[in-house]
XYZ file of C-alpha atoms in Angstrom:
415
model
C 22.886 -28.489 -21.730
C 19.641 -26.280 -22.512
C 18.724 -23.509 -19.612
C 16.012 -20.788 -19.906
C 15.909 -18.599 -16.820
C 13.934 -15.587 -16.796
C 15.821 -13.977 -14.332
C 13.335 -10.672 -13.790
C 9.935 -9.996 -14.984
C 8.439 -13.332 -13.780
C 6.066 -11.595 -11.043
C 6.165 -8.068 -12.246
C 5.072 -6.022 -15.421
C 8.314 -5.238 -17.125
C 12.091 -5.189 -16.184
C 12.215 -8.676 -18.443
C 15.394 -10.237 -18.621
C 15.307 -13.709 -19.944
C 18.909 -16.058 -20.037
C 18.930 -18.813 -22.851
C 21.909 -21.289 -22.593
C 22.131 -24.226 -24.977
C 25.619 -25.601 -24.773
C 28.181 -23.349 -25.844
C 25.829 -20.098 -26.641
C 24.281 -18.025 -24.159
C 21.691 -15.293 -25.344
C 19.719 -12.800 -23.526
C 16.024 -11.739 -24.261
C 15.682 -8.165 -22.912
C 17.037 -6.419 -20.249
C 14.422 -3.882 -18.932
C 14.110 -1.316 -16.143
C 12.474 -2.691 -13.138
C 9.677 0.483 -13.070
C 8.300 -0.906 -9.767
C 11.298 -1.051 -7.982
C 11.977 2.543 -9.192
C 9.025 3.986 -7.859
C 9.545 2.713 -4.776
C 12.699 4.553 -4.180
C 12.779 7.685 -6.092
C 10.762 10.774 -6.945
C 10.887 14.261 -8.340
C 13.380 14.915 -5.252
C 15.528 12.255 -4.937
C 17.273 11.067 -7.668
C 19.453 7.895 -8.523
C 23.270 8.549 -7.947
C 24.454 6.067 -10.908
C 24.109 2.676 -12.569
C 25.926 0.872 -9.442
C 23.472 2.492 -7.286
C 19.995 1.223 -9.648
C 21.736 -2.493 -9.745
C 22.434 -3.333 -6.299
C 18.380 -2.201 -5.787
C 17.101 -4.509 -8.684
C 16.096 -1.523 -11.235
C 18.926 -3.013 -13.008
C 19.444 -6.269 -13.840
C 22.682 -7.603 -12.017
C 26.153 -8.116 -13.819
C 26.421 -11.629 -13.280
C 23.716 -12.079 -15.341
C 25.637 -10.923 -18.089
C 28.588 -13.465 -17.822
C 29.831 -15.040 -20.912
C 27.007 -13.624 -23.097
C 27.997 -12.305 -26.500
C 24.304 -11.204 -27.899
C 21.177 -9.380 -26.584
C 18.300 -9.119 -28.264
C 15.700 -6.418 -27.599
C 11.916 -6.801 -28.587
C 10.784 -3.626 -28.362
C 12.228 0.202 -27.134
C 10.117 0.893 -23.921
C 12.419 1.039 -21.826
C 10.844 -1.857 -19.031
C 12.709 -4.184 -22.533
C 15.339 -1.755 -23.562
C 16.816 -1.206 -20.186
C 19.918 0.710 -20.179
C 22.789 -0.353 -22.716
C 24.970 2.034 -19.714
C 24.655 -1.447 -17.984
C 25.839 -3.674 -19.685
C 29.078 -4.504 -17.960
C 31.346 -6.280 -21.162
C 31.759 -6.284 -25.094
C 28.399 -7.863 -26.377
C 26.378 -7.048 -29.470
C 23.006 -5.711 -29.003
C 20.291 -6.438 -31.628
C 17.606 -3.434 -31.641
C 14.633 -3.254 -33.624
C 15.691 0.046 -35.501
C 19.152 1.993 -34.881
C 18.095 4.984 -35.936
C 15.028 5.492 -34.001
C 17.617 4.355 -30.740
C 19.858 6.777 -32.046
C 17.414 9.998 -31.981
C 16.210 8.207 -28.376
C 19.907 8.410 -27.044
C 20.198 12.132 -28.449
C 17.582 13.077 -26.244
C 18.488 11.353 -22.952
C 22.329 12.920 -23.602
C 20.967 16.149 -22.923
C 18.447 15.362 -20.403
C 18.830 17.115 -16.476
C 17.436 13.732 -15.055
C 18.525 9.415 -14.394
C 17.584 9.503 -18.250
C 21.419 10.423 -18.837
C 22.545 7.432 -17.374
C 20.817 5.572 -20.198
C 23.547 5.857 -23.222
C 25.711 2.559 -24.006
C 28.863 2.360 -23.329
C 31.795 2.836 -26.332
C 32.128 -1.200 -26.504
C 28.643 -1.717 -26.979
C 28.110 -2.433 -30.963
C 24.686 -2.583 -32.378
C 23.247 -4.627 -34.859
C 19.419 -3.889 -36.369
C 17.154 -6.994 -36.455
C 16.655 -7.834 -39.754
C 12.572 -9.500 -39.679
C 12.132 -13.012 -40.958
C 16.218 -13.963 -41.005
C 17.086 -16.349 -39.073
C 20.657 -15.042 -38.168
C 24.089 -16.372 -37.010
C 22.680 -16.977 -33.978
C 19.382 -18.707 -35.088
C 17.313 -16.314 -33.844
C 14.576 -15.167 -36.269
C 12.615 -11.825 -35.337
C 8.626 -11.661 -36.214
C 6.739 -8.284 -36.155
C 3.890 -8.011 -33.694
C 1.363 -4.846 -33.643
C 2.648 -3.231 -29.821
C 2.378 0.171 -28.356
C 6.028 0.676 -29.896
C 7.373 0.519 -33.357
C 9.237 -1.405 -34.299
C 8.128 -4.299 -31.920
C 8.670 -8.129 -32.506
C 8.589 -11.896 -31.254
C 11.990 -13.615 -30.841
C 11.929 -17.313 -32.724
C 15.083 -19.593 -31.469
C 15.970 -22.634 -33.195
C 17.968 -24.221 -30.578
C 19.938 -27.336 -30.966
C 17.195 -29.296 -29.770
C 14.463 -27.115 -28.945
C 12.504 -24.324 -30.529
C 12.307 -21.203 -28.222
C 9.163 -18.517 -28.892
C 9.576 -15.215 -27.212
C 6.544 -13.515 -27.578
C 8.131 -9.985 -26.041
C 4.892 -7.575 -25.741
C 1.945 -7.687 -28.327
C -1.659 -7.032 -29.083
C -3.942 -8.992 -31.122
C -5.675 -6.355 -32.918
C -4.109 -3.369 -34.573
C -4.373 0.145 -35.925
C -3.299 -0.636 -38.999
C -4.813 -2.719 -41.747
C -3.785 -5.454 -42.497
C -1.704 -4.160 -46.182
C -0.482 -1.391 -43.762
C 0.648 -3.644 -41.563
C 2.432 -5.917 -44.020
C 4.091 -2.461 -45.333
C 5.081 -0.761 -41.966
C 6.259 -3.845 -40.541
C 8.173 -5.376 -43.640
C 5.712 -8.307 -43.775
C 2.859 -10.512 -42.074
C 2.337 -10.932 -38.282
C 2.904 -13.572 -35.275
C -0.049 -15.816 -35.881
C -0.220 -15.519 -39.993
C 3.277 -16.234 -40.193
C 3.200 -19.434 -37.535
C -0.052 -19.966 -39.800
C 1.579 -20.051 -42.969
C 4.541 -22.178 -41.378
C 2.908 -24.906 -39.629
C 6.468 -26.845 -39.732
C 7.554 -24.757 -36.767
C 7.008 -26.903 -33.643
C 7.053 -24.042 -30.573
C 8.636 -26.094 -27.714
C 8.661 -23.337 -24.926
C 6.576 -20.336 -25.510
C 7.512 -16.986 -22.987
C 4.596 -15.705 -22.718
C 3.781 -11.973 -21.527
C 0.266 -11.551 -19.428
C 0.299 -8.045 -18.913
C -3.633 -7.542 -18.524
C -4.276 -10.875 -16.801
C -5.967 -10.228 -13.957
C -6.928 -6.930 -15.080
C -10.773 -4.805 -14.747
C -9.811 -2.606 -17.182
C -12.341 -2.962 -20.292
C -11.138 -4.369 -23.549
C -11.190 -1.330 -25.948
C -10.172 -2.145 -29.284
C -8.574 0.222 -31.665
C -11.427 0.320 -33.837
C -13.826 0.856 -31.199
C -10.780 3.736 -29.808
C -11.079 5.541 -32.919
C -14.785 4.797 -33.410
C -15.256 7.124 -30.409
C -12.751 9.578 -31.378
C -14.336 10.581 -34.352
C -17.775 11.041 -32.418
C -15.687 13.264 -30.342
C -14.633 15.314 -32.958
C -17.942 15.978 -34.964
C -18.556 18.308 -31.635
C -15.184 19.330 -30.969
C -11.970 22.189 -32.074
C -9.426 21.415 -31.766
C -8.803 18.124 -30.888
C -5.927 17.284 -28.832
C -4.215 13.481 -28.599
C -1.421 12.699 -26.106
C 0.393 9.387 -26.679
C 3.823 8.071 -26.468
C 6.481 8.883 -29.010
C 7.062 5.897 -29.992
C 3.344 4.225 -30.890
C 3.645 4.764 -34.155
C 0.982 2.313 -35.273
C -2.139 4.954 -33.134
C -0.157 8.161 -34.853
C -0.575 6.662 -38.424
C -4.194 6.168 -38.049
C -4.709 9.415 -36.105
C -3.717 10.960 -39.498
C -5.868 8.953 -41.211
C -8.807 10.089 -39.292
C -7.255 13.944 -40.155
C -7.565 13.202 -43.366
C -11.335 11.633 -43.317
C -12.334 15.285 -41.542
C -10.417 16.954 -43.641
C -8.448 18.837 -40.918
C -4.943 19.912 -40.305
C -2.420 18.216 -37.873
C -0.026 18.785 -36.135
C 2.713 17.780 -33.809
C 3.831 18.879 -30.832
C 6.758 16.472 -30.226
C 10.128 16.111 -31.440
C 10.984 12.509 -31.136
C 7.144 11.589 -32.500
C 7.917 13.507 -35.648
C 11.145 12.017 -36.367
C 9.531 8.768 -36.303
C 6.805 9.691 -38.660
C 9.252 11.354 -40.965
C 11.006 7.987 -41.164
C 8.317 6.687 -43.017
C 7.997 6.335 -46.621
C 4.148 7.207 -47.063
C 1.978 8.754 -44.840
C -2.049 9.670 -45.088
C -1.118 13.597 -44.693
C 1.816 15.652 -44.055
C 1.725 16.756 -40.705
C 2.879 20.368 -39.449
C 5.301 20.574 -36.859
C 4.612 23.128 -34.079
C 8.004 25.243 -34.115
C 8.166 26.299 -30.493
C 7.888 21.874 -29.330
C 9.688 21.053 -32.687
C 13.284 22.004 -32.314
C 15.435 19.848 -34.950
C 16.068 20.256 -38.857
C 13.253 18.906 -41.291
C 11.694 19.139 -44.573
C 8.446 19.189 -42.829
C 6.782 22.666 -43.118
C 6.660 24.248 -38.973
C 4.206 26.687 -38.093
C 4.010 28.800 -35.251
C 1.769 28.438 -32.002
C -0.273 31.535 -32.785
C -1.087 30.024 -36.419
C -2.606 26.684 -35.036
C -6.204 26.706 -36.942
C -9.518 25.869 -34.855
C -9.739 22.895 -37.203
C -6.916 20.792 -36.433
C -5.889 17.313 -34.642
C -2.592 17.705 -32.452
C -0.733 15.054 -31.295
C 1.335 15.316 -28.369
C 3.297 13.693 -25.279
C 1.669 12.847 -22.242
C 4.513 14.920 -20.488
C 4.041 18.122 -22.306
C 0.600 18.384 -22.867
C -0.313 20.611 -19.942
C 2.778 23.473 -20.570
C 1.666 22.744 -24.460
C -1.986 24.133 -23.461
C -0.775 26.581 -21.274
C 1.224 28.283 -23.931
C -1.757 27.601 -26.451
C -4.136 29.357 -23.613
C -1.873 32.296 -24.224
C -2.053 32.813 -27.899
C -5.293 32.049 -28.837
C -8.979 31.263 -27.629
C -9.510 28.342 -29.727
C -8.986 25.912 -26.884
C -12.428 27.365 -25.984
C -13.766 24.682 -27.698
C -11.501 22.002 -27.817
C -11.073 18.454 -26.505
C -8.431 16.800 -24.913
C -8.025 12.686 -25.291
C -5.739 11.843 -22.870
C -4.809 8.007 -24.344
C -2.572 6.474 -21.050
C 0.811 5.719 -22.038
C 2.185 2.474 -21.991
C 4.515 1.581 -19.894
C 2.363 3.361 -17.661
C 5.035 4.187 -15.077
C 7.857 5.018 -17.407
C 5.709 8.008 -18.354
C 5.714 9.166 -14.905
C 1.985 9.728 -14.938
C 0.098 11.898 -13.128
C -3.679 11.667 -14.373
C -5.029 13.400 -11.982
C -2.574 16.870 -12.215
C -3.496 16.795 -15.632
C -7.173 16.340 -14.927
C -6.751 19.508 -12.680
C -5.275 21.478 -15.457
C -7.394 20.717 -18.123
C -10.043 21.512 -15.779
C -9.053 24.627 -14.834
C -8.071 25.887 -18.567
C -11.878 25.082 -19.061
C -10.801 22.231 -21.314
C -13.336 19.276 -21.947
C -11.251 15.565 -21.570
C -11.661 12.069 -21.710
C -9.116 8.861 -20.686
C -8.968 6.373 -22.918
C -6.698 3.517 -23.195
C -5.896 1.040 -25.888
C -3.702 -1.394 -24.630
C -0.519 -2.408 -26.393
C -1.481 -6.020 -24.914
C -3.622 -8.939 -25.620
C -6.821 -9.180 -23.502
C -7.601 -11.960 -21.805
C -10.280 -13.157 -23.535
C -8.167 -13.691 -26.595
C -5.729 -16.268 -24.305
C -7.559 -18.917 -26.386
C -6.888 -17.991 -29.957
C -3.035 -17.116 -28.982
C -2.632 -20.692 -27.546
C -4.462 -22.653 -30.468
C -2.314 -20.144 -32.921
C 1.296 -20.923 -31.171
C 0.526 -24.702 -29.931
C 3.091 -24.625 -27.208
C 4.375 -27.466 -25.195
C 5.614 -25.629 -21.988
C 4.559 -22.223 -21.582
C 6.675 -20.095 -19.408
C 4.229 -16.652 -17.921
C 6.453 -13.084 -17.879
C 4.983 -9.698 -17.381
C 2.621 -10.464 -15.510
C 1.327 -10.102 -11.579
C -0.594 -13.249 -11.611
C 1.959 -15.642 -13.521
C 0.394 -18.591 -11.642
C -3.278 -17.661 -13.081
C -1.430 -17.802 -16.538
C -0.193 -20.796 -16.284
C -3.447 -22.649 -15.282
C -5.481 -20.870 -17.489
C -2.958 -21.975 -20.334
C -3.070 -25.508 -18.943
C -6.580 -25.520 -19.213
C -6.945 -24.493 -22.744
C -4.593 -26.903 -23.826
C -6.195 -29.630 -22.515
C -9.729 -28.313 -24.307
C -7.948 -28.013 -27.845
């Protein structure tokens, strides 16, 4: 017997959780946090009592779901795909993209004063790191994609009778080259890979649709740093928020450091701990001491010795206390800009644009929103389709799963 049920993230933007049984072997494809439902019934005030509490309101996924599976796999580590390991109610092995980075994720939610405690896995929880282009004991083969998270990949199962493509969340363009990509990622993408291996069949594709539907315009990356730059020909400092973990927008933020020959810096712990990861990077950035707080070989500076010249990278959460304390130490903000990029998963970030706009405002600090998605746009539905050749498509992450379907209908039938 083969069953795929996609038991959350059907009608929704995140909180996937996607059941695969084919005979004896049951497999999960992410287990995310339903942000939606979240919002809905808690704030700054009121706060979740425990993991019973989030499951029996659907921010969790149910424990039932999780009967008689042995083996998760999670695409990416936002956590509307990462979920909460706390959750899981039984033994299972849980294949993330990178340990380590999970690791320095799970240090920080130990210690946090909010729900992000309840987060941690449990002691019988083991963890396995996906190993790219193996198909393992399981036949599941991972495939890098370029996301708003690093590591990020497509799930590939060769079932017993059909072939299973989990597209988890991607973009079609990147930051990176396509060398840098190859090196960052430890080899070639989604489409060059299905390219280069036209032997795969794709039976089922799950595919995500996270900006179907949407009015938002398509900004590339190039075009996204394209307008940076202008920015900072006028501009001192410059000041980037993004999340920690888009590691792909940080690596070419250096770059553009180095092309202006400027200084940067960073102004968040878990962002340089990914970065230090890395084997090769375009410039060595400086951490700021007073937002840096771990051990590191990377040379820390103080606020006070920021220079006028300088690119700083930093959280969407702590920009505004980060310019406040800046404000206090020195009057090169005078002149600065702030490029507030939106953070992806939008609501996980607990965003507040408009608080922020206030601030920045009232520190006398120019801005500008800008937002490269971690998702493909619509209009590049057709080369995805004639790249994967699906013969059922199944839409997830999306608000408008019905419009996915047809539209994917049609272009099949015009290919």
């Amino acid at each position: 017997m083969f069953e795929i049920k996609v038991l959350a993230g059907i009608n929704s933007i995140g909180g996937n959780f996607v059941r695969i049984k084919d005979e004896d072997q049951i497999l999960i494809f992410d287990q995310g946090i339903r942000f939606d439902i979240m919002a809905s019934y808690y704030s700054a005030f009121i706060a979740p009592r425990g993991i019973a509490e989030l499951r029996e309101l659907g921010v969790l996924p149910k424990a039932e779901w999780y009967e008689d599976v042995k083996s998760i796999y999670i695409s990416h580590m936002h956590l509307d795909h990462l979920g909460a390991l706390s959750n899981i109610p039984q033994e299972t092995t849980v294949y993330l993209p990178s340990i380590s980075i999970y690791e320095d994720m799970e240090e920080r939610w130990n210690t946090s004063p909010t729900w992000l405690s309840l987060i941690p896995r449990k002691y019988y929880i083991n963890l396995e790191e996906i190993k790219p282009f193996e198909s393992d004991k399981n036949n599941v083969m991972a495939i890098p994609v370029s996301h708003s998270a690093y590591p990020s990949y497509a799930l590939l199962y060769f079932g017993k009778n059909k072939t299973v493509l989990y597209t988890g969340d991607f973009r079609v363009e990147s930051f990176l080259t396509q060398d840098e990509f190859n090196e960052f990622k430890n080899g070639q993408d989604l489409f060059s890979f299905l390219n280069e291996n036209q032997d795969i069949k794709i039976d089922i594709a799950i595919i995500e649709g996270t900006n179907i539907g949407s009015s938002r315009l398509p900004l590339t990356p190039k075009e996204a740093m394209n307008i940076t730059k202008r920015l900072a020909s006028s501009h001192k400092p410059i000041i980037v928020t993004l999340h920690s973990l888009d590691f792909e927008y940080a690596y070419t933020l250096l770059k553009l450091a180095k092309e202006l020959d400027i200084d940067c810096c960073i102004a968040s712990t878990q962002m340089a701990k990914l970065l230090e990861k890395l084997p090769r990077l375009p410039v060595k950035p400086k951490l700021i001491e007073n937002y840096v707080d771990y051990l590191t070989l990377l040379e820390k500076i103080p606020l006070e010795e920021i220079k006028e010249d300088t690119l700083i990278l930093i959280s969407y959460r702590e920009v505004v206390d980060f310019l406040k304390d800046l404000s206090l130490t020195s009057d090169i903000i005078k002149n600065s800009v702030a490029i507030i990029s939106e953070p992806e998963p939008q609501i996980e970030e607990a965003s507040e644009y408009e608080v922020i706009a206030n601030w920045l405002l009232r520190m006398g600090i120019q801005f500008y929103r800008i937002r490269v998605s971690g998702h493909y746009y619509p209009y590049q539905l057709k080369t995805i389709i004639k790249s994967i050749k699906p013969k059922e498509v199944i839409p997830i992450h999306t608000l408008y799963p019905n419009y996915l379907e047809n539209t994917i209908k049609i272009i099949q039938n015009t290919i």
